[in-house]
Amino acid sequence: MIEKDLKVQISESEVGYLALHFEMALNRIENEKEKLKVILVCNSGLTSSQLIKYKLIQNFGNQIQITEIIELYNIHRAQLEHSDLIISTVPINDDVSLPILYVNPIMSQQDSDKIQRYIDLKDSRHSEELIEIIELNKKINSKDELLEYLGKQLKNKNLIHNNFIDSVKEREYHASTAYGNLVAIPHPLMPLAKQTFIYIITMDKPIAWEDKEAQIIFCLGLKKNTTINLEKVYQNLSEIINDYSKVLKLLEADSKESFKKIFSP
């Protein structure tokens, strides 16, 4: 569509960089979906409710989303099924299906702490962590040998579905995932991981990867409907692809701890 509308030819490498930008944007949209959806209930004053709204946005803008501001006498009209929590400045005697946090009309630090504790508790119940596996200086002689090794290790760790490696190979058939500067990022065509992971392997020497060479491998596996924000991972990978000096530092790392410090400074 870009080529058609702008009348320009885009190289495969540029398409790759554009894809990274789209992926980050999509992750930001997903993050919006993951915010706690809050109904704000007040007595009747529009000004006071707006003040609380902006205070909430200021303190918790990246964690909550105000879906509705409603007066107490209209609580029966609230869209409860589309929200997660009610924050109210007045007692609610009606029987509602959502948890309620009461705050003062002029929010105090105690009110903010109460809301933060609720968010932290809810997140801890539904947290999903990125699994990170690092192997350094492996002796591997070819791309096929590497993919076979990856498949065996990931199956042993029960991290993938049976067709994961087949999908990785199909992805390679359509377009190589070797991006230059000795970096390859093999991944399947669709989410086929049981848990979201990044499997990193450095090798004692470069191996042929289509028309390029690869010595550091970042295998990405995504669980369907993962809640993990991978924006930082994609940003790190983008920087590494474009910075050969950083690639060399990663290849020189002699421990997992030193590798992590370079990969995620």
Short mmCIF file of N, CA and C in Angstrom, two decimals, residues 57-123:
data_model
loop_
_atom_site.label_atom_id
_atom_site.label_comp_id
_atom_site.label_asym_id
_atom_site.label_seq_id
_atom_site.Cartn_x
_atom_site.Cartn_y
_atom_site.Cartn_z
N ILE A 57 -5.70 10.58 36.42
CA ILE A 57 -4.92 10.47 35.19
C ILE A 57 -3.46 10.84 35.45
N GLN A 58 -3.28 11.88 36.25
CA GLN A 58 -1.92 12.34 36.56
C GLN A 58 -1.14 11.26 37.30
N ASN A 59 -1.79 10.60 38.26
CA ASN A 59 -1.09 9.62 39.10
C ASN A 59 -1.07 8.20 38.52
N PHE A 60 -2.12 7.86 37.75
CA PHE A 60 -2.27 6.47 37.30
C PHE A 60 -2.59 6.36 35.81
N GLY A 61 -2.19 7.36 35.04
CA GLY A 61 -2.56 7.40 33.62
C GLY A 61 -2.12 6.20 32.82
N ASN A 62 -1.01 5.55 33.22
CA ASN A 62 -0.54 4.38 32.48
C ASN A 62 -1.08 3.07 33.05
N GLN A 63 -1.97 3.18 34.08
CA GLN A 63 -2.49 1.96 34.71
C GLN A 63 -4.01 1.86 34.67
N ILE A 64 -4.69 3.01 34.63
CA ILE A 64 -6.15 2.97 34.62
C ILE A 64 -6.71 3.80 33.46
N GLN A 65 -7.95 3.50 33.13
CA GLN A 65 -8.67 4.23 32.09
C GLN A 65 -10.06 4.58 32.64
N ILE A 66 -10.37 5.88 32.71
CA ILE A 66 -11.69 6.31 33.17
C ILE A 66 -12.68 6.07 32.06
N THR A 67 -13.56 5.11 32.25
CA THR A 67 -14.53 4.77 31.20
C THR A 67 -15.80 5.59 31.30
N GLU A 68 -16.09 6.11 32.52
CA GLU A 68 -17.37 6.79 32.73
C GLU A 68 -17.29 7.63 34.00
N ILE A 69 -17.87 8.83 33.95
CA ILE A 69 -18.08 9.65 35.15
C ILE A 69 -19.59 9.79 35.32
N ILE A 70 -20.09 9.40 36.49
CA ILE A 70 -21.54 9.34 36.65
C ILE A 70 -21.95 9.81 38.05
N GLU A 71 -23.10 10.45 38.14
CA GLU A 71 -23.61 10.89 39.43
C GLU A 71 -24.20 9.70 40.18
N LEU A 72 -24.22 9.81 41.49
CA LEU A 72 -24.71 8.71 42.32
C LEU A 72 -26.13 8.30 41.95
N TYR A 73 -27.00 9.28 41.70
CA TYR A 73 -28.40 8.94 41.42
C TYR A 73 -28.58 8.24 40.07
N ASN A 74 -27.51 8.24 39.25
CA ASN A 74 -27.58 7.55 37.95
C ASN A 74 -26.78 6.25 37.94
N ILE A 75 -26.38 5.77 39.12
CA ILE A 75 -25.52 4.59 39.18
C ILE A 75 -26.14 3.39 38.48
N HIS A 76 -27.46 3.30 38.46
CA HIS A 76 -28.14 2.16 37.80
C HIS A 76 -27.95 2.19 36.29
N ARG A 77 -27.51 3.33 35.75
CA ARG A 77 -27.29 3.44 34.29
C ARG A 77 -25.83 3.15 33.90
N ALA A 78 -24.97 2.96 34.88
CA ALA A 78 -23.54 2.76 34.60
C ALA A 78 -23.31 1.46 33.82
N GLN A 79 -22.34 1.50 32.93
CA GLN A 79 -22.00 0.32 32.12
C GLN A 79 -21.06 -0.59 32.91
N LEU A 80 -21.58 -1.26 33.90
CA LEU A 80 -20.76 -2.06 34.81
C LEU A 80 -20.05 -3.21 34.12
N GLU A 81 -20.71 -3.78 33.12
CA GLU A 81 -20.13 -4.96 32.46
C GLU A 81 -18.87 -4.63 31.66
N HIS A 82 -18.64 -3.33 31.37
CA HIS A 82 -17.45 -2.95 30.60
C HIS A 82 -16.35 -2.35 31.47
N SER A 83 -16.48 -2.48 32.79
CA SER A 83 -15.51 -1.86 33.69
C SER A 83 -15.02 -2.86 34.73
N ASP A 84 -13.94 -2.48 35.43
CA ASP A 84 -13.31 -3.36 36.42
C ASP A 84 -13.45 -2.86 37.85
N LEU A 85 -13.68 -1.56 38.02
CA LEU A 85 -13.61 -0.97 39.36
C LEU A 85 -14.44 0.30 39.40
N ILE A 86 -15.01 0.59 40.58
CA ILE A 86 -15.67 1.87 40.83
C ILE A 86 -14.84 2.65 41.85
N ILE A 87 -14.53 3.89 41.54
CA ILE A 87 -13.93 4.81 42.50
C ILE A 87 -14.99 5.86 42.81
N SER A 88 -15.34 5.99 44.08
CA SER A 88 -16.47 6.84 44.44
C SER A 88 -16.10 7.79 45.59
N THR A 89 -16.69 8.99 45.53
CA THR A 89 -16.53 9.96 46.63
C THR A 89 -17.70 9.91 47.59
N VAL A 90 -18.73 9.12 47.28
CA VAL A 90 -19.94 9.05 48.11
C VAL A 90 -20.31 7.59 48.35
N PRO A 91 -20.94 7.29 49.49
CA PRO A 91 -21.36 5.90 49.76
C PRO A 91 -22.36 5.40 48.72
N ILE A 92 -22.16 4.17 48.27
CA ILE A 92 -23.06 3.56 47.29
C ILE A 92 -23.84 2.46 47.99
N ASN A 93 -25.13 2.66 48.12
CA ASN A 93 -25.98 1.69 48.82
C ASN A 93 -26.57 0.65 47.86
N ASP A 94 -26.56 0.98 46.57
CA ASP A 94 -27.09 0.02 45.58
C ASP A 94 -26.19 -1.22 45.53
N ASP A 95 -26.79 -2.32 45.16
CA ASP A 95 -26.05 -3.57 44.99
C ASP A 95 -25.39 -3.56 43.61
N VAL A 96 -24.05 -3.41 43.57
CA VAL A 96 -23.33 -3.39 42.29
C VAL A 96 -22.35 -4.56 42.25
N SER A 97 -22.03 -4.97 41.04
CA SER A 97 -21.21 -6.18 40.86
C SER A 97 -19.72 -5.90 40.82
N LEU A 98 -19.30 -4.65 40.99
CA LEU A 98 -17.89 -4.29 40.91
C LEU A 98 -17.33 -3.92 42.28
N PRO A 99 -16.03 -4.14 42.50
CA PRO A 99 -15.41 -3.65 43.72
C PRO A 99 -15.44 -2.12 43.75
N ILE A 100 -15.52 -1.55 44.96
CA ILE A 100 -15.62 -0.09 45.12
C ILE A 100 -14.49 0.39 46.01
N LEU A 101 -13.79 1.44 45.57
CA LEU A 101 -12.82 2.14 46.40
C LEU A 101 -13.36 3.54 46.69
N TYR A 102 -13.42 3.92 47.96
CA TYR A 102 -13.91 5.24 48.33
C TYR A 102 -12.73 6.19 48.53
N VAL A 103 -12.86 7.39 47.96
CA VAL A 103 -11.83 8.42 48.11
C VAL A 103 -12.49 9.73 48.54
N ASN A 104 -11.68 10.66 49.02
CA ASN A 104 -12.18 11.97 49.40
C ASN A 104 -12.40 12.83 48.16
N PRO A 105 -13.34 13.80 48.24
CA PRO A 105 -13.57 14.70 47.09
C PRO A 105 -12.30 15.44 46.67
N ILE A 106 -11.46 15.78 47.64
CA ILE A 106 -10.12 16.28 47.32
C ILE A 106 -9.16 15.15 47.68
N MET A 107 -8.64 14.48 46.67
CA MET A 107 -7.89 13.25 46.90
C MET A 107 -6.62 13.49 47.71
N SER A 108 -6.43 12.64 48.71
CA SER A 108 -5.24 12.72 49.56
C SER A 108 -4.21 11.69 49.12
N GLN A 109 -3.03 11.75 49.75
CA GLN A 109 -2.01 10.77 49.46
C GLN A 109 -2.46 9.38 49.89
N GLN A 110 -3.23 9.32 50.98
CA GLN A 110 -3.76 8.03 51.43
C GLN A 110 -4.70 7.42 50.39
N ASP A 111 -5.50 8.27 49.74
CA ASP A 111 -6.38 7.79 48.68
C ASP A 111 -5.56 7.20 47.53
N SER A 112 -4.51 7.93 47.13
CA SER A 112 -3.65 7.46 46.04
C SER A 112 -2.98 6.14 46.39
N ASP A 113 -2.51 6.05 47.66
CA ASP A 113 -1.86 4.81 48.10
C ASP A 113 -2.84 3.64 48.07
N LYS A 114 -4.08 3.90 48.46
CA LYS A 114 -5.12 2.86 48.46
C LYS A 114 -5.35 2.33 47.05
N ILE A 115 -5.45 3.25 46.08
CA ILE A 115 -5.67 2.86 44.68
C ILE A 115 -4.47 2.07 44.16
N GLN A 116 -3.25 2.54 44.48
CA GLN A 116 -2.05 1.85 44.00
C GLN A 116 -1.96 0.44 44.56
N ARG A 117 -2.32 0.27 45.84
CA ARG A 117 -2.29 -1.07 46.44
C ARG A 117 -3.26 -2.00 45.73
N TYR A 118 -4.44 -1.48 45.38
CA TYR A 118 -5.43 -2.31 44.67
C TYR A 118 -4.88 -2.72 43.30
N ILE A 119 -4.28 -1.78 42.57
CA ILE A 119 -3.72 -2.07 41.24
C ILE A 119 -2.62 -3.11 41.35
N ASP A 120 -1.72 -2.93 42.33
CA ASP A 120 -0.60 -3.85 42.50
C ASP A 120 -1.09 -5.26 42.83
N LEU A 121 -2.12 -5.34 43.69
CA LEU A 121 -2.66 -6.65 44.06
C LEU A 121 -3.30 -7.34 42.87
N LYS A 122 -4.05 -6.57 42.08
CA LYS A 122 -4.70 -7.14 40.89
C LYS A 122 -3.65 -7.61 39.88
N ASP A 123 -2.59 -6.81 39.67
CA ASP A 123 -1.54 -7.18 38.72
C ASP A 123 -0.82 -8.45 39.16
#
